[in-house]
JSON list of C-alpha atoms in Angstrom, two decimals:
[
{"chain": "A", "resi": 1, "resn": "LEU", "atom": "CA", "xyz": [-44.23, -37.25, -30.65]},
{"chain": "A", "resi": 2, "resn": "HIS", "atom": "CA", "xyz": [-43.88, -36.28, -27.01]},
{"chain": "A", "resi": 3, "resn": "SER", "atom": "CA", "xyz": [-42.20, -33.35, -25.34]},
{"chain": "A", "resi": 4, "resn": "PHE", "atom": "CA", "xyz": [-40.67, -33.59, -21.90]},
{"chain": "A", "resi": 5, "resn": "PRO", "atom": "CA", "xyz": [-39.68, -30.61, -19.77]},
{"chain": "A", "resi": 6, "resn": "THR", "atom": "CA", "xyz": [-36.20, -30.29, -18.36]},
{"chain": "A", "resi": 7, "resn": "ARG", "atom": "CA", "xyz": [-34.93, -27.65, -16.04]},
{"chain": "A", "resi": 8, "resn": "ARG", "atom": "CA", "xyz": [-31.83, -25.67, -16.94]},
{"chain": "A", "resi": 9, "resn": "SER", "atom": "CA", "xyz": [-30.82, -23.04, -14.43]},
{"chain": "A", "resi": 10, "resn": "SER", "atom": "CA", "xyz": [-33.97, -21.00, -13.86]},
{"chain": "A", "resi": 11, "resn": "ASP", "atom": "CA", "xyz": [-35.68, -21.59, -17.21]},
{"chain": "A", "resi": 12, "resn": "LEU", "atom": "CA", "xyz": [-37.73, -24.50, -18.46]},
{"chain": "A", "resi": 13, "resn": "THR", "atom": "CA", "xyz": [-36.65, -26.13, -21.71]},
{"chain": "A", "resi": 14, "resn": "PHE", "atom": "CA", "xyz": [-38.55, -28.71, -23.76]},
{"chain": "A", "resi": 15, "resn": "PHE", "atom": "CA", "xyz": [-37.07, -31.35, -25.96]},
{"chain": "A", "resi": 16, "resn": "SER", "atom": "CA", "xyz": [-38.69, -33.87, -28.25]},
{"chain": "A", "resi": 17, "resn": "ILE", "atom": "CA", "xyz": [-38.25, -37.63, -28.20]},
{"chain": "A", "resi": 18, "resn": "GLY", "atom": "CA", "xyz": [-39.89, -38.03, -31.61]},
{"chain": "A", "resi": 19, "resn": "ASN", "atom": "CA", "xyz": [-37.89, -40.81, -33.28]},
{"chain": "A", "resi": 20, "resn": "TRP", "atom": "CA", "xyz": [-36.30, -42.40, -30.25]},
{"chain": "A", "resi": 21, "resn": "GLN", "atom": "CA", "xyz": [-36.61, -46.15, -30.00]},
{"chain": "A", "resi": 22, "resn": "ASN", "atom": "CA", "xyz": [-38.90, -47.51, -27.31]},
{"chain": "A", "resi": 23, "resn": "LYS", "atom": "CA", "xyz": [-35.94, -48.75, -25.25]},
{"chain": "A", "resi": 24, "resn": "HIS", "atom": "CA", "xyz": [-34.91, -45.16, -24.60]},
{"chain": "A", "resi": 25, "resn": "ILE", "atom": "CA", "xyz": [-38.28, -44.39, -23.09]},
{"chain": "A", "resi": 26, "resn": "LEU", "atom": "CA", "xyz": [-37.59, -47.12, -20.53]},
{"chain": "A", "resi": 27, "resn": "SER", "atom": "CA", "xyz": [-34.70, -45.07, -19.23]},
{"chain": "A", "resi": 28, "resn": "TRP", "atom": "CA", "xyz": [-36.84, -42.00, -18.56]},
{"chain": "A", "resi": 29, "resn": "GLU", "atom": "CA", "xyz": [-37.48, -43.08, -15.01]},
{"chain": "A", "resi": 30, "resn": "SER", "atom": "CA", "xyz": [-33.75, -43.33, -14.30]},
{"chain": "A", "resi": 31, "resn": "LEU", "atom": "CA", "xyz": [-33.00, -40.18, -16.25]},
{"chain": "A", "resi": 32, "resn": "SER", "atom": "CA", "xyz": [-35.67, -38.12, -14.51]},
{"chain": "A", "resi": 33, "resn": "ILE", "atom": "CA", "xyz": [-34.43, -39.29, -11.10]},
{"chain": "A", "resi": 34, "resn": "ALA", "atom": "CA", "xyz": [-30.87, -38.38, -12.09]},
{"chain": "A", "resi": 35, "resn": "PHE", "atom": "CA", "xyz": [-31.94, -34.91, -13.29]},
{"chain": "A", "resi": 36, "resn": "ALA", "atom": "CA", "xyz": [-33.94, -34.34, -10.12]},
{"chain": "A", "resi": 37, "resn": "ALA", "atom": "CA", "xyz": [-30.97, -35.32, -8.00]},
{"chain": "A", "resi": 38, "resn": "ARG", "atom": "CA", "xyz": [-28.59, -33.11, -9.97]},
{"chain": "A", "resi": 39, "resn": "ILE", "atom": "CA", "xyz": [-30.96, -30.12, -9.89]},
{"chain": "A", "resi": 40, "resn": "SER", "atom": "CA", "xyz": [-31.54, -30.48, -6.15]},
{"chain": "A", "resi": 41, "resn": "GLY", "atom": "CA", "xyz": [-27.83, -30.95, -5.55]},
{"chain": "A", "resi": 42, "resn": "ASN", "atom": "CA", "xyz": [-28.60, -34.11, -3.63]},
{"chain": "A", "resi": 43, "resn": "SER", "atom": "CA", "xyz": [-26.75, -36.70, -5.68]},
{"chain": "A", "resi": 44, "resn": "SER", "atom": "CA", "xyz": [-25.42, -38.50, -2.60]},
{"chain": "A", "resi": 45, "resn": "ARG", "atom": "CA", "xyz": [-28.98, -39.30, -1.43]},
{"chain": "A", "resi": 46, "resn": "PHE", "atom": "CA", "xyz": [-29.85, -40.39, -4.98]},
{"chain": "A", "resi": 47, "resn": "SER", "atom": "CA", "xyz": [-26.84, -42.71, -5.07]},
{"chain": "A", "resi": 48, "resn": "ARG", "atom": "CA", "xyz": [-27.57, -44.32, -1.70]},
{"chain": "A", "resi": 49, "resn": "THR", "atom": "CA", "xyz": [-31.24, -44.75, -2.51]},
{"chain": "A", "resi": 50, "resn": "ASN", "atom": "CA", "xyz": [-30.53, -46.52, -5.78]},
{"chain": "A", "resi": 51, "resn": "ALA", "atom": "CA", "xyz": [-27.50, -48.61, -4.83]},
{"chain": "A", "resi": 52, "resn": "ARG", "atom": "CA", "xyz": [-29.58, -51.78, -4.89]},
{"chain": "A", "resi": 53, "resn": "GLY", "atom": "CA", "xyz": [-30.87, -51.02, -8.38]},
{"chain": "A", "resi": 54, "resn": "ILE", "atom": "CA", "xyz": [-27.36, -50.23, -9.61]},
{"chain": "A", "resi": 55, "resn": "GLY", "atom": "CA", "xyz": [-26.11, -53.47, -8.11]},
{"chain": "A", "resi": 56, "resn": "GLU", "atom": "CA", "xyz": [-28.87, -55.42, -9.85]},
{"chain": "A", "resi": 57, "resn": "LEU", "atom": "CA", "xyz": [-28.10, -53.86, -13.23]},
{"chain": "A", "resi": 58, "resn": "MET", "atom": "CA", "xyz": [-24.38, -54.49, -12.87]},
{"chain": "A", "resi": 59, "resn": "ARG", "atom": "CA", "xyz": [-24.95, -58.10, -11.79]},
{"chain": "A", "resi": 60, "resn": "ALA", "atom": "CA", "xyz": [-27.10, -58.62, -14.88]},
{"chain": "A", "resi": 61, "resn": "ARG", "atom": "CA", "xyz": [-24.23, -57.19, -16.93]},
{"chain": "A", "resi": 62, "resn": "ALA", "atom": "CA", "xyz": [-21.84, -59.59, -15.20]},
{"chain": "A", "resi": 63, "resn": "LEU", "atom": "CA", "xyz": [-23.99, -62.54, -16.26]},
{"chain": "A", "resi": 64, "resn": "LEU", "atom": "CA", "xyz": [-24.65, -61.50, -19.85]},
{"chain": "A", "resi": 65, "resn": "GLU", "atom": "CA", "xyz": [-21.63, -59.57, -21.13]},
{"chain": "A", "resi": 66, "resn": "PRO", "atom": "CA", "xyz": [-18.90, -62.21, -20.67]},
{"chain": "A", "resi": 67, "resn": "GLU", "atom": "CA", "xyz": [-21.13, -64.70, -22.48]},
{"chain": "A", "resi": 68, "resn": "ALA", "atom": "CA", "xyz": [-21.82, -62.28, -25.34]},
{"chain": "A", "resi": 69, "resn": "ALA", "atom": "CA", "xyz": [-18.11, -61.51, -25.63]},
{"chain": "A", "resi": 70, "resn": "ALA", "atom": "CA", "xyz": [-17.09, -65.18, -25.81]},
{"chain": "A", "resi": 71, "resn": "ARG", "atom": "CA", "xyz": [-19.79, -65.92, -28.35]},
{"chain": "A", "resi": 72, "resn": "ALA", "atom": "CA", "xyz": [-18.79, -62.87, -30.44]},
{"chain": "A", "resi": 73, "resn": "LEU", "atom": "CA", "xyz": [-15.13, -63.86, -30.75]},
{"chain": "A", "resi": 74, "resn": "PRO", "atom": "CA", "xyz": [-15.41, -66.11, -33.83]},
{"chain": "A", "resi": 75, "resn": "PHE", "atom": "CA", "xyz": [-17.36, -63.39, -35.65]},
{"chain": "A", "resi": 76, "resn": "MET", "atom": "CA", "xyz": [-15.05, -60.42, -34.97]},
{"chain": "A", "resi": 77, "resn": "THR", "atom": "CA", "xyz": [-13.89, -58.56, -38.08]},
{"chain": "A", "resi": 78, "resn": "PRO", "atom": "CA", "xyz": [-10.77, -56.40, -38.46]},
{"chain": "A", "resi": 79, "resn": "SER", "atom": "CA", "xyz": [-13.07, -53.37, -38.67]},
{"chain": "A", "resi": 80, "resn": "GLN", "atom": "CA", "xyz": [-14.71, -54.19, -35.33]},
{"chain": "A", "resi": 81, "resn": "ILE", "atom": "CA", "xyz": [-11.33, -54.74, -33.71]},
{"chain": "A", "resi": 82, "resn": "ALA", "atom": "CA", "xyz": [-10.11, -51.39, -35.07]},
{"chain": "A", "resi": 83, "resn": "THR", "atom": "CA", "xyz": [-13.23, -49.73, -33.65]},
{"chain": "A", "resi": 84, "resn": "MET", "atom": "CA", "xyz": [-12.45, -51.28, -30.27]},
{"chain": "A", "resi": 85, "resn": "LEU", "atom": "CA", "xyz": [-8.82, -50.12, -30.39]},
{"chain": "A", "resi": 86, "resn": "ASN", "atom": "CA", "xyz": [-9.84, -46.56, -31.29]},
{"chain": "A", "resi": 87, "resn": "ALA", "atom": "CA", "xyz": [-12.58, -46.50, -28.66]},
{"chain": "A", "resi": 88, "resn": "ASN", "atom": "CA", "xyz": [-10.16, -47.74, -26.00]},
{"chain": "A", "resi": 89, "resn": "ALA", "atom": "CA", "xyz": [-7.64, -45.01, -26.84]},
{"chain": "A", "resi": 90, "resn": "ALA", "atom": "CA", "xyz": [-10.37, -42.35, -26.82]},
{"chain": "A", "resi": 91, "resn": "MET", "atom": "CA", "xyz": [-11.73, -43.63, -23.52]},
{"chain": "A", "resi": 92, "resn": "ASN", "atom": "CA", "xyz": [-8.31, -43.47, -21.86]},
{"chain": "A", "resi": 93, "resn": "THR", "atom": "CA", "xyz": [-7.84, -39.91, -23.09]},
{"chain": "A", "resi": 94, "resn": "ALA", "atom": "CA", "xyz": [-11.30, -38.90, -21.89]},
{"chain": "A", "resi": 95, "resn": "LEU", "atom": "CA", "xyz": [-10.64, -40.45, -18.49]},
{"chain": "A", "resi": 96, "resn": "ARG", "atom": "CA", "xyz": [-7.36, -38.58, -18.07]},
{"chain": "A", "resi": 97, "resn": "THR", "atom": "CA", "xyz": [-8.99, -35.27, -19.03]},
{"chain": "A", "resi": 98, "resn": "GLY", "atom": "CA", "xyz": [-12.20, -35.75, -17.03]},
{"chain": "A", "resi": 99, "resn": "ASP", "atom": "CA", "xyz": [-14.38, -35.78, -20.17]},
{"chain": "A", "resi": 100, "resn": "ILE", "atom": "CA", "xyz": [-17.46, -37.59, -18.88]},
{"chain": "A", "resi": 101, "resn": "VAL", "atom": "CA", "xyz": [-19.34, -37.65, -22.16]},
{"chain": "A", "resi": 102, "resn": "GLY", "atom": "CA", "xyz": [-16.29, -38.79, -24.12]},
{"chain": "A", "resi": 103, "resn": "TYR", "atom": "CA", "xyz": [-15.53, -41.50, -21.57]},
{"chain": "A", "resi": 104, "resn": "MET", "atom": "CA", "xyz": [-19.05, -42.89, -21.63]},
{"chain": "A", "resi": 105, "resn": "ALA", "atom": "CA", "xyz": [-19.37, -42.76, -25.42]},
{"chain": "A", "resi": 106, "resn": "SER", "atom": "CA", "xyz": [-15.99, -44.45, -25.93]},
{"chain": "A", "resi": 107, "resn": "ASN", "atom": "CA", "xyz": [-16.66, -47.12, -23.34]},
{"chain": "A", "resi": 108, "resn": "HIS", "atom": "CA", "xyz": [-20.00, -47.87, -24.99]},
{"chain": "A", "resi": 109, "resn": "ALA", "atom": "CA", "xyz": [-18.39, -47.98, -28.44]},
{"chain": "A", "resi": 110, "resn": "PHE", "atom": "CA", "xyz": [-15.73, -50.40, -27.17]},
{"chain": "A", "resi": 111, "resn": "HIS", "atom": "CA", "xyz": [-18.20, -52.82, -25.62]},
{"chain": "A", "resi": 112, "resn": "PHE", "atom": "CA", "xyz": [-20.79, -52.74, -28.37]},
{"chain": "A", "resi": 113, "resn": "ALA", "atom": "CA", "xyz": [-18.26, -53.20, -31.18]},
{"chain": "A", "resi": 114, "resn": "LEU", "atom": "CA", "xyz": [-17.64, -56.53, -29.45]},
{"chain": "A", "resi": 115, "resn": "TYR", "atom": "CA", "xyz": [-21.19, -57.46, -28.43]},
{"chain": "A", "resi": 116, "resn": "ARG", "atom": "CA", "xyz": [-22.75, -56.66, -31.78]},
{"chain": "A", "resi": 117, "resn": "ALA", "atom": "CA", "xyz": [-20.59, -59.42, -33.29]},
{"chain": "A", "resi": 118, "resn": "CYS", "atom": "CA", "xyz": [-22.42, -61.91, -31.06]},
{"chain": "A", "resi": 119, "resn": "PRO", "atom": "CA", "xyz": [-24.96, -63.82, -33.15]},
{"chain": "A", "resi": 120, "resn": "SER", "atom": "CA", "xyz": [-27.55, -63.93, -30.35]},
{"chain": "A", "resi": 121, "resn": "THR", "atom": "CA", "xyz": [-30.77, -62.04, -31.00]},
{"chain": "A", "resi": 122, "resn": "VAL", "atom": "CA", "xyz": [-31.61, -62.27, -27.30]},
{"chain": "A", "resi": 123, "resn": "ILE", "atom": "CA", "xyz": [-28.45, -61.50, -25.30]},
{"chain": "A", "resi": 124, "resn": "VAL", "atom": "CA", "xyz": [-27.35, -58.34, -27.12]},
{"chain": "A", "resi": 125, "resn": "PRO", "atom": "CA", "xyz": [-30.73, -56.56, -26.89]},
{"chain": "A", "resi": 126, "resn": "MET", "atom": "CA", "xyz": [-30.84, -57.45, -23.19]},
{"chain": "A", "resi": 127, "resn": "ILE", "atom": "CA", "xyz": [-27.38, -55.94, -22.67]},
{"chain": "A", "resi": 128, "resn": "ASP", "atom": "CA", "xyz": [-28.41, -52.87, -24.64]},
{"chain": "A", "resi": 129, "resn": "GLY", "atom": "CA", "xyz": [-31.46, -52.41, -22.42]},
{"chain": "A", "resi": 130, "resn": "ILE", "atom": "CA", "xyz": [-29.36, -52.72, -19.27]},
{"chain": "A", "resi": 131, "resn": "TRP", "atom": "CA", "xyz": [-26.91, -50.09, -20.52]},
{"chain": "A", "resi": 132, "resn": "VAL", "atom": "CA", "xyz": [-29.80, -47.72, -21.28]},
{"chain": "A", "resi": 133, "resn": "ARG", "atom": "CA", "xyz": [-31.01, -48.12, -17.71]},
{"chain": "A", "resi": 134, "resn": "PHE", "atom": "CA", "xyz": [-27.69, -47.72, -15.89]},
{"chain": "A", "resi": 135, "resn": "GLY", "atom": "CA", "xyz": [-26.30, -44.90, -18.07]},
{"chain": "A", "resi": 136, "resn": "PRO", "atom": "CA", "xyz": [-27.95, -42.09, -16.07]},
{"chain": "A", "resi": 137, "resn": "PHE", "atom": "CA", "xyz": [-26.61, -43.53, -12.81]},
{"chain": "A", "resi": 138, "resn": "MET", "atom": "CA", "xyz": [-23.10, -43.73, -14.25]},
{"chain": "A", "resi": 139, "resn": "ARG", "atom": "CA", "xyz": [-23.32, -40.20, -15.63]},
{"chain": "A", "resi": 140, "resn": "LEU", "atom": "CA", "xyz": [-24.42, -38.86, -12.27]},
{"chain": "A", "resi": 141, "resn": "MET", "atom": "CA", "xyz": [-21.73, -40.64, -10.27]},
{"chain": "A", "resi": 142, "resn": "PHE", "atom": "CA", "xyz": [-18.79, -40.17, -12.62]},
{"chain": "A", "resi": 143, "resn": "PRO", "atom": "CA", "xyz": [-17.69, -36.75, -11.28]},
{"chain": "A", "resi": 144, "resn": "GLU", "atom": "CA", "xyz": [-17.73, -38.04, -7.70]},
{"chain": "A", "resi": 145, "resn": "ALA", "atom": "CA", "xyz": [-15.63, -41.14, -8.40]},
{"chain": "A", "resi": 146, "resn": "VAL", "atom": "CA", "xyz": [-13.27, -40.11, -11.19]},
{"chain": "A", "resi": 147, "resn": "ASN", "atom": "CA", "xyz": [-10.29, -39.77, -8.85]},
{"chain": "A", "resi": 148, "resn": "GLU", "atom": "CA", "xyz": [-10.91, -43.19, -7.31]},
{"chain": "A", "resi": 149, "resn": "LEU", "atom": "CA", "xyz": [-11.01, -45.20, -10.51]},
{"chain": "A", "resi": 150, "resn": "ASP", "atom": "CA", "xyz": [-8.81, -48.26, -10.73]},
{"chain": "A", "resi": 151, "resn": "LEU", "atom": "CA", "xyz": [-7.14, -47.88, -14.10]},
{"chain": "A", "resi": 152, "resn": "SER", "atom": "CA", "xyz": [-6.56, -51.62, -14.60]},
{"chain": "A", "resi": 153, "resn": "ASP", "atom": "CA", "xyz": [-6.48, -52.22, -18.33]},
{"chain": "A", "resi": 154, "resn": "ARG", "atom": "CA", "xyz": [-9.34, -54.70, -18.66]},
{"chain": "A", "resi": 155, "resn": "HIS", "atom": "CA", "xyz": [-10.02, -53.44, -22.18]},
{"chain": "A", "resi": 156, "resn": "GLY", "atom": "CA", "xyz": [-6.39, -54.11, -23.06]},
{"chain": "A", "resi": 157, "resn": "ASP", "atom": "CA", "xyz": [-6.78, -57.62, -21.66]},
{"chain": "A", "resi": 158, "resn": "ALA", "atom": "CA", "xyz": [-9.90, -58.09, -23.78]},
{"chain": "A", "resi": 159, "resn": "LEU", "atom": "CA", "xyz": [-8.10, -56.89, -26.91]},
{"chain": "A", "resi": 160, "resn": "ALA", "atom": "CA", "xyz": [-5.18, -59.25, -26.22]},
{"chain": "A", "resi": 161, "resn": "ALA", "atom": "CA", "xyz": [-7.61, -62.15, -25.80]},
{"chain": "A", "resi": 162, "resn": "ILE", "atom": "CA", "xyz": [-9.30, -61.28, -29.10]},
{"chain": "A", "resi": 163, "resn": "GLU", "atom": "CA", "xyz": [-5.92, -61.17, -30.84]},
{"chain": "A", "resi": 164, "resn": "ALA", "atom": "CA", "xyz": [-5.04, -64.57, -29.35]},
{"chain": "A", "resi": 165, "resn": "GLY", "atom": "CA", "xyz": [-8.45, -66.03, -30.20]},
{"chain": "A", "resi": 166, "resn": "ASP", "atom": "CA", "xyz": [-8.85, -67.00, -26.54]},
{"chain": "A", "resi": 167, "resn": "ALA", "atom": "CA", "xyz": [-12.56, -67.02, -25.65]},
{"chain": "A", "resi": 168, "resn": "GLU", "atom": "CA", "xyz": [-12.00, -67.89, -21.97]},
{"chain": "A", "resi": 169, "resn": "SER", "atom": "CA", "xyz": [-9.53, -65.02, -21.45]},
{"chain": "A", "resi": 170, "resn": "LEU", "atom": "CA", "xyz": [-11.94, -62.68, -23.24]},
{"chain": "A", "resi": 171, "resn": "ARG", "atom": "CA", "xyz": [-14.75, -63.84, -20.98]},
{"chain": "A", "resi": 172, "resn": "ASP", "atom": "CA", "xyz": [-12.51, -63.24, -17.93]},
{"chain": "A", "resi": 173, "resn": "ALA", "atom": "CA", "xyz": [-11.45, -59.76, -19.10]},
{"chain": "A", "resi": 174, "resn": "ILE", "atom": "CA", "xyz": [-15.03, -58.63, -19.68]},
{"chain": "A", "resi": 175, "resn": "ALA", "atom": "CA", "xyz": [-16.15, -60.13, -16.36]},
{"chain": "A", "resi": 176, "resn": "ALA", "atom": "CA", "xyz": [-13.32, -58.26, -14.60]},
{"chain": "A", "resi": 177, "resn": "ASP", "atom": "CA", "xyz": [-14.21, -55.01, -16.39]},
{"chain": "A", "resi": 178, "resn": "VAL", "atom": "CA", "xyz": [-17.86, -55.28, -15.35]},
{"chain": "A", "resi": 179, "resn": "GLY", "atom": "CA", "xyz": [-16.76, -56.23, -11.82]},
{"chain": "A", "resi": 180, "resn": "ASP", "atom": "CA", "xyz": [-14.53, -53.16, -11.66]},
{"chain": "A", "resi": 181, "resn": "GLY", "atom": "CA", "xyz": [-17.46, -51.04, -12.82]},
{"chain": "A", "resi": 182, "resn": "LEU", "atom": "CA", "xyz": [-19.72, -52.45, -10.13]},
{"chain": "A", "resi": 183, "resn": "GLU", "atom": "CA", "xyz": [-17.11, -51.83, -7.44]},
{"chain": "A", "resi": 184, "resn": "TRP", "atom": "CA", "xyz": [-16.54, -48.27, -8.73]},
{"chain": "A", "resi": 185, "resn": "MET", "atom": "CA", "xyz": [-20.24, -47.43, -8.86]},
{"chain": "A", "resi": 186, "resn": "LEU", "atom": "CA", "xyz": [-20.92, -48.80, -5.38]},
{"chain": "A", "resi": 187, "resn": "LYS", "atom": "CA", "xyz": [-17.89, -46.96, -4.00]},
{"chain": "A", "resi": 188, "resn": "ALA", "atom": "CA", "xyz": [-19.14, -43.73, -5.59]},
{"chain": "A", "resi": 189, "resn": "ARG", "atom": "CA", "xyz": [-22.43, -43.85, -3.76]}
]
C-alpha cells in the first residue's frame, strides 16, 4: 500500500493506490507530469515537450487496434454490441456538453467492448497498457482542443462494419478513428 501526494489548490491531499493493478503504476510518470503541468498552468509547454511520446503511443495504437478489432469481429456478442452502441451515444452527448470525464469513459468503453472480444492474450493487454499511458495526455489536452474536434463518425462506421460482418471495413474504421485521435492530439499541442 502506497500513498502519493497530490496538490489541490493550496492544500496537500494523499490518496492510496492499494489495490490498483501494476499497469496503473506505469502511468504514474505520465500522470505526475500532467498534474505538474496543470498545477503550474503550463500545459502548452507540457504538450510540446511530449508530442513525440504522444505520437509514439498513438502510432502503436494504429498498429494494434485495427488488428484487434478485425480479430474480435467473429466473437462479438449482442451484449458487447449493445455496450458499444450505448457507449457511442454517451460519448457523443459528453462531447457536445464538454464532459471530459464522460467522453473519455465512454470512448474507452466503446473501444474495449470491441477489443475484449479479441481472443489474443497479447494484443489486448498491450492496447490496455498504451491507453493507460496516453490517458493523462488526452485528459490534459481535451479542454484545449474540444472546439477543434472533427466529429466524423468513425464509431458509427465501426458499428456498421460489425453489423455487416465486414472485418476489413471494421479495421479501416478503427484505423481512421485512431488516426483522427492522433491528428487531434498533435493539433492540440
